[in-house]
Short mmCIF file of N, CA and C in Angstrom, two decimals:
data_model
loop_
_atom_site.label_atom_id
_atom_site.label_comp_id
_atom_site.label_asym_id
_atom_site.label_seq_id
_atom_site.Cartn_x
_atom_site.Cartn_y
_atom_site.Cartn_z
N UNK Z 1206 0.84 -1.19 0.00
CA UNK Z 1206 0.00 0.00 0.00
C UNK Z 1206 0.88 1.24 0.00
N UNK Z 1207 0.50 2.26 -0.66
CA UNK Z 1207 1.35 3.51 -0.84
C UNK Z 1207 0.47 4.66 -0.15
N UNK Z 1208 0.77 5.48 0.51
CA UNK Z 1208 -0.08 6.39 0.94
C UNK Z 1208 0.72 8.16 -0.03
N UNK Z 1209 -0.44 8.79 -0.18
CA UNK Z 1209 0.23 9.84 -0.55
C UNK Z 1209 -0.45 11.35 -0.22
N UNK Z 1210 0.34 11.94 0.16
CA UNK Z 1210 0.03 13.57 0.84
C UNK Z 1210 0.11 14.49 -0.20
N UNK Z 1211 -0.50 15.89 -0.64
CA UNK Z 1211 -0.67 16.37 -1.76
C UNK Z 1211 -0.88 17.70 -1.07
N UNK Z 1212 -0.67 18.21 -1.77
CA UNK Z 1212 -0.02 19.83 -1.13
C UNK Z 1212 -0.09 20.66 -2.11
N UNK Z 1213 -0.32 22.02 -1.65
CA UNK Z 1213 -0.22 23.26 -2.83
C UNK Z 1213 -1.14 23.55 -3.74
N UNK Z 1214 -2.10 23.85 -3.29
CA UNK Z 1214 -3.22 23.92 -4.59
C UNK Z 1214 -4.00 25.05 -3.71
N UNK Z 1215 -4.52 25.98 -4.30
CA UNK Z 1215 -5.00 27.02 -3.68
C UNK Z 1215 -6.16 27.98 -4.89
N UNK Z 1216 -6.07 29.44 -4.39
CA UNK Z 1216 -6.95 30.53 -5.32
C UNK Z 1216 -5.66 31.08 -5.97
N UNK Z 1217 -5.88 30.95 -7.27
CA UNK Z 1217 -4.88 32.11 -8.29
C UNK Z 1217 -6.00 32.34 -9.47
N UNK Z 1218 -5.47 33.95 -9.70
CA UNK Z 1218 -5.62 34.64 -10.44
C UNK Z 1218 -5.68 34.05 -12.28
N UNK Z 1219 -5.95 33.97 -13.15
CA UNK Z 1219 -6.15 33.94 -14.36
C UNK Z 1219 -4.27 34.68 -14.97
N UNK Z 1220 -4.04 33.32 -15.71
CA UNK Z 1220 -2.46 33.20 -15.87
C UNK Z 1220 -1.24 33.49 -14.92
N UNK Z 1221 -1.67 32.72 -13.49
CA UNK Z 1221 -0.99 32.56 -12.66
C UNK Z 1221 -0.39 31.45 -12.38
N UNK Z 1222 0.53 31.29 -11.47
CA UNK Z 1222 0.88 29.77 -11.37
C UNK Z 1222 1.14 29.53 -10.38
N UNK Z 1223 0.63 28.34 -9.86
CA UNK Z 1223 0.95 26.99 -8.55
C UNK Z 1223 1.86 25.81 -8.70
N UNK Z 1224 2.55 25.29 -7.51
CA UNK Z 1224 2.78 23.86 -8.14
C UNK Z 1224 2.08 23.12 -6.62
N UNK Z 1225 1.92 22.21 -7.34
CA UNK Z 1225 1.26 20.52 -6.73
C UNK Z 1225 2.78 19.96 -6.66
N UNK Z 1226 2.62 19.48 -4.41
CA UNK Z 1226 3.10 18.49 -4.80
C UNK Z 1226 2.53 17.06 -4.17
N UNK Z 1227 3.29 16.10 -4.17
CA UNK Z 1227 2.63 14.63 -3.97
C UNK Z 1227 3.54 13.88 -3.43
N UNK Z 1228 3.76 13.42 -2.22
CA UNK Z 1228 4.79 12.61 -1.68
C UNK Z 1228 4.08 10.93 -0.95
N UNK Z 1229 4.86 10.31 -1.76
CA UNK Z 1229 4.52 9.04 -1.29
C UNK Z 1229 5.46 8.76 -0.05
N UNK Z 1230 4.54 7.80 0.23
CA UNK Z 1230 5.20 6.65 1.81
C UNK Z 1230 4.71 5.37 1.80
N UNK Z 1231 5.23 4.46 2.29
CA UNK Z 1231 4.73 3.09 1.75
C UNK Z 1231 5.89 2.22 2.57
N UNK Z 1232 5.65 0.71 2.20
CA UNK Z 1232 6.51 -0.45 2.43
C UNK Z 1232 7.70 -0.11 1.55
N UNK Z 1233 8.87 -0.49 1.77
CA UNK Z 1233 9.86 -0.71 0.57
C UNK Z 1233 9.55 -1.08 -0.69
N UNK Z 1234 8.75 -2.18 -0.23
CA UNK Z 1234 8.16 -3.31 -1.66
C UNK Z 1234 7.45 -2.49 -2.52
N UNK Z 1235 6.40 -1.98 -1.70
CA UNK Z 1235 5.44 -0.95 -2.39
C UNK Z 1235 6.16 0.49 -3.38
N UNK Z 1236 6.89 0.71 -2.60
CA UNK Z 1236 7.71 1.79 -3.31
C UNK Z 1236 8.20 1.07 -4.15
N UNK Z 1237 9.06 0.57 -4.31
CA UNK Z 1237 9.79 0.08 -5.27
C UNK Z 1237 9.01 -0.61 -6.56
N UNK Z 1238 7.60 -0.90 -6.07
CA UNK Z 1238 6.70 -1.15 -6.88
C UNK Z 1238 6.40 -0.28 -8.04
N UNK Z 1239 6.63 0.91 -7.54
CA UNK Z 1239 6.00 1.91 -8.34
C UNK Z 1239 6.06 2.12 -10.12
N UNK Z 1240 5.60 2.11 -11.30
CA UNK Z 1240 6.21 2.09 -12.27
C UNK Z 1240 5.76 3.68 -12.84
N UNK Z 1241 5.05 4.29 -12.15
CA UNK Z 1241 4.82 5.77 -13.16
C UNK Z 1241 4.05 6.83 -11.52
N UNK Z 1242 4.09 7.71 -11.73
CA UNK Z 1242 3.47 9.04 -10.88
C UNK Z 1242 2.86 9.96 -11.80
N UNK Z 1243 1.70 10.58 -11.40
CA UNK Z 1243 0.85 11.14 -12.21
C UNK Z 1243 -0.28 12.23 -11.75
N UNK Z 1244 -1.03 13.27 -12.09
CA UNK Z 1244 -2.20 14.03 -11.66
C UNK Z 1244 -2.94 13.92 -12.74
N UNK Z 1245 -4.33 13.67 -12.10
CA UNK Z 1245 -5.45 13.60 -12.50
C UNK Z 1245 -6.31 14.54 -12.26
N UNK Z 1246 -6.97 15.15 -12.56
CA UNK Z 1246 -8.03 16.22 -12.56
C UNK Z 1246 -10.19 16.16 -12.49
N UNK Z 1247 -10.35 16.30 -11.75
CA UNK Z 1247 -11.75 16.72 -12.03
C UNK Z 1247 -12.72 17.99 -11.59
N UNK Z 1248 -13.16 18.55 -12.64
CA UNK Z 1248 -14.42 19.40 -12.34
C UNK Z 1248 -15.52 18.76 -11.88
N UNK Z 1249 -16.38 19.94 -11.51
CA UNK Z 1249 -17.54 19.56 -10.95
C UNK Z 1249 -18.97 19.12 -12.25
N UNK Z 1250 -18.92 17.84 -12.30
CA UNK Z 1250 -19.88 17.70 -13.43
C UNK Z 1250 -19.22 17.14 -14.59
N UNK Z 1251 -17.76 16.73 -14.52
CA UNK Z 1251 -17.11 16.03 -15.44
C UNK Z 1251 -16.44 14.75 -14.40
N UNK Z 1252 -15.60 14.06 -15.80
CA UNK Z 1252 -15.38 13.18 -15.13
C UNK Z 1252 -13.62 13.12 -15.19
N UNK Z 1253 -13.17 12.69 -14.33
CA UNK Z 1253 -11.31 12.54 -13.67
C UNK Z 1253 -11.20 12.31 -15.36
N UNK Z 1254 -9.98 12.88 -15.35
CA UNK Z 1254 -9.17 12.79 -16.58
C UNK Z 1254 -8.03 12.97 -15.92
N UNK Z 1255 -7.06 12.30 -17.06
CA UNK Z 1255 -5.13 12.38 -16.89
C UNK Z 1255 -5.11 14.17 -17.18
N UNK Z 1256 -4.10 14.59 -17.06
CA UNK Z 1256 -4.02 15.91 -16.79
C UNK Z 1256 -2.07 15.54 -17.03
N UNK Z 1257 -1.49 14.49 -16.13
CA UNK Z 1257 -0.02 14.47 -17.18
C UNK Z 1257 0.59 13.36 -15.83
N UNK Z 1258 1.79 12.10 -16.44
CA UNK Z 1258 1.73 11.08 -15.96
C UNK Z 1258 3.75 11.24 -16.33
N UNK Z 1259 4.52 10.93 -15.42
CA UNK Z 1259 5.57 10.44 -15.50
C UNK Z 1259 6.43 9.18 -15.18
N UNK Z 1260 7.23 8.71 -15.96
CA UNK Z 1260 7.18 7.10 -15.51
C UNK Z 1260 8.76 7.04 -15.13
N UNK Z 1261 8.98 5.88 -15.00
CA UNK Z 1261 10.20 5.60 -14.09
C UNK Z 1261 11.24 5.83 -15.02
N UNK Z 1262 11.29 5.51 -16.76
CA UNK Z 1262 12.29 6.07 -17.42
C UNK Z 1262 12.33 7.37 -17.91
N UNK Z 1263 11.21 8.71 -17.21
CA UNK Z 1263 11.39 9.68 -17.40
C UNK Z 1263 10.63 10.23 -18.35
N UNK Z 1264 10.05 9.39 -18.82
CA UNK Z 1264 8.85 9.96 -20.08
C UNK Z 1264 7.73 10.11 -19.88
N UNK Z 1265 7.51 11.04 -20.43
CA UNK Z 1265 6.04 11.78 -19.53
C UNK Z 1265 5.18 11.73 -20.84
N UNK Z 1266 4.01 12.06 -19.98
CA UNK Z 1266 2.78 12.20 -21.39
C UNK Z 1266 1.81 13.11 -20.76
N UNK Z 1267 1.17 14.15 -21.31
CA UNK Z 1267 0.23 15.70 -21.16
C UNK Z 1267 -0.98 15.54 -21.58
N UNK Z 1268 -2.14 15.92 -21.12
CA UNK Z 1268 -3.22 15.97 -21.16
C UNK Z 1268 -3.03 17.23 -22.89
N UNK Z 1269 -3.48 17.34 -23.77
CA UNK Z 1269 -3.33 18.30 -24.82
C UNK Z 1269 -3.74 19.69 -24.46
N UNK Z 1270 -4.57 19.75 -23.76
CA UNK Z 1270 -5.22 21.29 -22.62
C UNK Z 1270 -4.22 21.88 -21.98
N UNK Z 1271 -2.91 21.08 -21.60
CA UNK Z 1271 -1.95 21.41 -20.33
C UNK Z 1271 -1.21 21.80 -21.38
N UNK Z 1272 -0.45 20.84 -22.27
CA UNK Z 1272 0.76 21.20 -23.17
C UNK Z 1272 0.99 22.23 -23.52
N UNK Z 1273 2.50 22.59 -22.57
CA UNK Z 1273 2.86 23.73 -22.84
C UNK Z 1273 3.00 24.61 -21.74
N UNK Z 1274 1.93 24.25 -21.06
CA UNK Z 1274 1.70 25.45 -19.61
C UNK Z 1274 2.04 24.59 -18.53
N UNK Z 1275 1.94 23.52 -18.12
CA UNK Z 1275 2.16 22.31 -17.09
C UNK Z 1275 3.82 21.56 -17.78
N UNK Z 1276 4.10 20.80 -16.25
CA UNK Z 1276 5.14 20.45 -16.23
C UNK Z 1276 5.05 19.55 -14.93
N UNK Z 1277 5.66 18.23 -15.37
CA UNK Z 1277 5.20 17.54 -14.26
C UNK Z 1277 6.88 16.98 -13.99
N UNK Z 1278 7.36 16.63 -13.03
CA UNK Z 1278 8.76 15.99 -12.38
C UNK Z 1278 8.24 15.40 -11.16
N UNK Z 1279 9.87 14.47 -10.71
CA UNK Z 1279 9.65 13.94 -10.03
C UNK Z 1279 11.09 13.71 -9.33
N UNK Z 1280 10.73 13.28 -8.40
CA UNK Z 1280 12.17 13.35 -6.93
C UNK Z 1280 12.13 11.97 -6.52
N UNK Z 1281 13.26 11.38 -7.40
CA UNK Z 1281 13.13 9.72 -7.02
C UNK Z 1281 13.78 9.38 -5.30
N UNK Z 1282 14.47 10.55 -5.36
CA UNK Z 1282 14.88 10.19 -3.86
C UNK Z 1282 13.80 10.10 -2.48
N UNK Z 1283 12.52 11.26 -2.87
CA UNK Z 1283 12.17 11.62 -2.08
C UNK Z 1283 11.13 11.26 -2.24
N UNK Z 1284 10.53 10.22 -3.10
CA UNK Z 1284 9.57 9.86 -4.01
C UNK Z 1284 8.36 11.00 -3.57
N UNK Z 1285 8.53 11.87 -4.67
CA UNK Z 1285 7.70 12.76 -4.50
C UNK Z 1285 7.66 13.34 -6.35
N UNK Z 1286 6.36 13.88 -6.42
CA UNK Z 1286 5.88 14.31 -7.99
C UNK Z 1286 5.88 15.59 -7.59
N UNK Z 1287 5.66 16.06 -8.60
CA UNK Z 1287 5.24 17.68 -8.53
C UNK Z 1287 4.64 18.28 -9.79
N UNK Z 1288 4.04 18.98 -9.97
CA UNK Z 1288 3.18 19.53 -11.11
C UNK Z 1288 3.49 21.08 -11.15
N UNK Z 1289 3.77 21.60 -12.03
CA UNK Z 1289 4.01 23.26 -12.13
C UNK Z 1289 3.17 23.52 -12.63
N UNK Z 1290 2.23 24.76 -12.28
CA UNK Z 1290 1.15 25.10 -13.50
C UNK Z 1290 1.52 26.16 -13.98
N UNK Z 1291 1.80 26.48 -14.79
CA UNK Z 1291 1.64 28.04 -15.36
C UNK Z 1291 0.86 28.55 -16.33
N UNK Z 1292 0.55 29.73 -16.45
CA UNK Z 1292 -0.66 30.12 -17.23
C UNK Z 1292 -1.97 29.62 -17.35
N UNK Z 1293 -2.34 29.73 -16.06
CA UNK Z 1293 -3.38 28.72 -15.20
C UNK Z 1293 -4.71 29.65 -16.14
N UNK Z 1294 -5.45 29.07 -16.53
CA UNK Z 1294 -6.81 29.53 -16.95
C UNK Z 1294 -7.81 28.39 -15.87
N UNK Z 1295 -9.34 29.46 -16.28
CA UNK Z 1295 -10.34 28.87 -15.37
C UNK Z 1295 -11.04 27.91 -15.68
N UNK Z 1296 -10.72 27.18 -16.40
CA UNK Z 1296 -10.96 26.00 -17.18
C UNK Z 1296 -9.81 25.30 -16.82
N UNK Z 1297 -9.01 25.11 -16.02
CA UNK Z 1297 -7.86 24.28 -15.12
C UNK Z 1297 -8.52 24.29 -13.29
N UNK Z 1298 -10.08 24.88 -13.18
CA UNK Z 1298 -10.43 24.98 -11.89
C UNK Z 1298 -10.92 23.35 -11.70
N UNK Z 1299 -10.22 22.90 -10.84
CA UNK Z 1299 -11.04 20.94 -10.39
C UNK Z 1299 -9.87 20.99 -8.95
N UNK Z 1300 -10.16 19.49 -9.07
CA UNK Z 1300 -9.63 18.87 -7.58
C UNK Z 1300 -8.66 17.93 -8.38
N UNK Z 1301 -7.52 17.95 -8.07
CA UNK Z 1301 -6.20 17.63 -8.42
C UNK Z 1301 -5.98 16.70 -7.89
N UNK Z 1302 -5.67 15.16 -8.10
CA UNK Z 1302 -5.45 13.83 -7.62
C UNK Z 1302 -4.23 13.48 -7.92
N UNK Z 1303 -3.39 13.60 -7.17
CA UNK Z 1303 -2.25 12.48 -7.10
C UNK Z 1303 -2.73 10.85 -7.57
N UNK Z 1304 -1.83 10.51 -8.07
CA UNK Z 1304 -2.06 8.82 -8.50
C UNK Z 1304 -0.68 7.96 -9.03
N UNK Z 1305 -0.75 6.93 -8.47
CA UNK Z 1305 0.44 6.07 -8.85
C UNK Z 1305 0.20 4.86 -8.88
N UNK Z 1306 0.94 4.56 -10.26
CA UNK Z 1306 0.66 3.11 -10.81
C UNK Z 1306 1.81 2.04 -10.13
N UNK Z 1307 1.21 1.21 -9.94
CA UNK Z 1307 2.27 0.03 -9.37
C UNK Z 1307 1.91 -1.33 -9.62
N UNK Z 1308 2.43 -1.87 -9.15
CA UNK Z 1308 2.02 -3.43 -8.36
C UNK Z 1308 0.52 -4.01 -7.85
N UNK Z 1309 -0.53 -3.96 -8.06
CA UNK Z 1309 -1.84 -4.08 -7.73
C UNK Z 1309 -2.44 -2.10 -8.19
N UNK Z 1310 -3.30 -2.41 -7.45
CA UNK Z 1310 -4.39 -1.51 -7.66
C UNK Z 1310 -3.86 -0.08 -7.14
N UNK Z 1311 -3.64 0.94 -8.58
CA UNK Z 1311 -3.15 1.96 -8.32
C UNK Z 1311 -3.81 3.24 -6.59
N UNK Z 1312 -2.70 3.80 -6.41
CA UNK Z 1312 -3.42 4.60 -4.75
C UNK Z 1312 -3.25 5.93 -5.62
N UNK Z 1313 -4.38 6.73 -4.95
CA UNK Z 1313 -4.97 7.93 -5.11
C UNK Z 1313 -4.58 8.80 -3.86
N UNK Z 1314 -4.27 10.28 -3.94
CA UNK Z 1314 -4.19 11.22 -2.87
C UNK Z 1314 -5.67 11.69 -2.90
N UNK Z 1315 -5.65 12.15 -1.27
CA UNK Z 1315 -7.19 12.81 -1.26
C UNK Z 1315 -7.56 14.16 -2.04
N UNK Z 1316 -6.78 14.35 -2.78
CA UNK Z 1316 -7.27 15.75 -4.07
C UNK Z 1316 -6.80 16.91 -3.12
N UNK Z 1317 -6.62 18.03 -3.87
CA UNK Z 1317 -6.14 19.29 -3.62
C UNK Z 1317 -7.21 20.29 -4.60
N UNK Z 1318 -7.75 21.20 -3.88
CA UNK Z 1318 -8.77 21.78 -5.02
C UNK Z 1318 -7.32 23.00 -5.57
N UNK Z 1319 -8.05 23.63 -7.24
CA UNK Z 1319 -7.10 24.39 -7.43
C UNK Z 1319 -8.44 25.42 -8.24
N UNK Z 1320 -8.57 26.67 -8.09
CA UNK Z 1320 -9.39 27.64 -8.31
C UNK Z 1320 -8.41 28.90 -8.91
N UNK Z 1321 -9.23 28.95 -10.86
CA UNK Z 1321 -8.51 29.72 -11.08
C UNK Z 1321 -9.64 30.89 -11.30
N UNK Z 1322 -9.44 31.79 -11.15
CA UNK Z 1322 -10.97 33.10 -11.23
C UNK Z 1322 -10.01 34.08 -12.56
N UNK Z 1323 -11.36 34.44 -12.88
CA UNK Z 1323 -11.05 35.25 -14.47
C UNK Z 1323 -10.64 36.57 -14.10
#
């Protein structure tokens, strides 16, 4: 089991920027399990979508909405993700989910809301 804490998500302004971050904790096994780190997104009235996913050899993949303005890394030491937003529009306003793929059934953070106002 992986547990993960998620941090940084707040009120900004229209082309402002935040970063998300996401720190796992877990068994050894579990960690080491891990094969990718990732944020997921949902509004109110839609449904969770990828938003941008990084994997253990470093290759990432972007939601097409983000590309360009987002940036996602990761801290293998500290196993921790992080998401940069920049040029945040209000159509990037949802609840921000940490998620990581592993070994059984991927774990979810309890969301971070992120509110961007026009």
């Amino acid at each position: 089991q992986v547990q993960l804490v998620e941090s940084g998500g707040g009120l900004v302004q229209a082309g402002g920027s935040l970063r998300l971050s996401c720190a796992a904790s877990g068994s050894i096994f579990s960690i080491l399990s891990i094969n990718a780190m990732g944020w997921y997104r949902q509004a109110p009235g839609k449904q969770r979508e990828l938003v941008a996913v990084i994997f253990n050899s470093g290759s990432t993949n972007y939601a097409d909405s983000v590309k360009g303005r987002f940036t996602i890394s990761r801290d293998n030491v500290k196993n921790t993700v992080y998401l940069q937003m920049n040029m945040l529009k209000p159509e990037d306003t949802a609840v921000y989910y940490c998620n990581v793929r592993k070994i059984g059934p991927d774990s979810w953070g309890q969301g971070t809301q992120v509110t961007v106002s026009s």
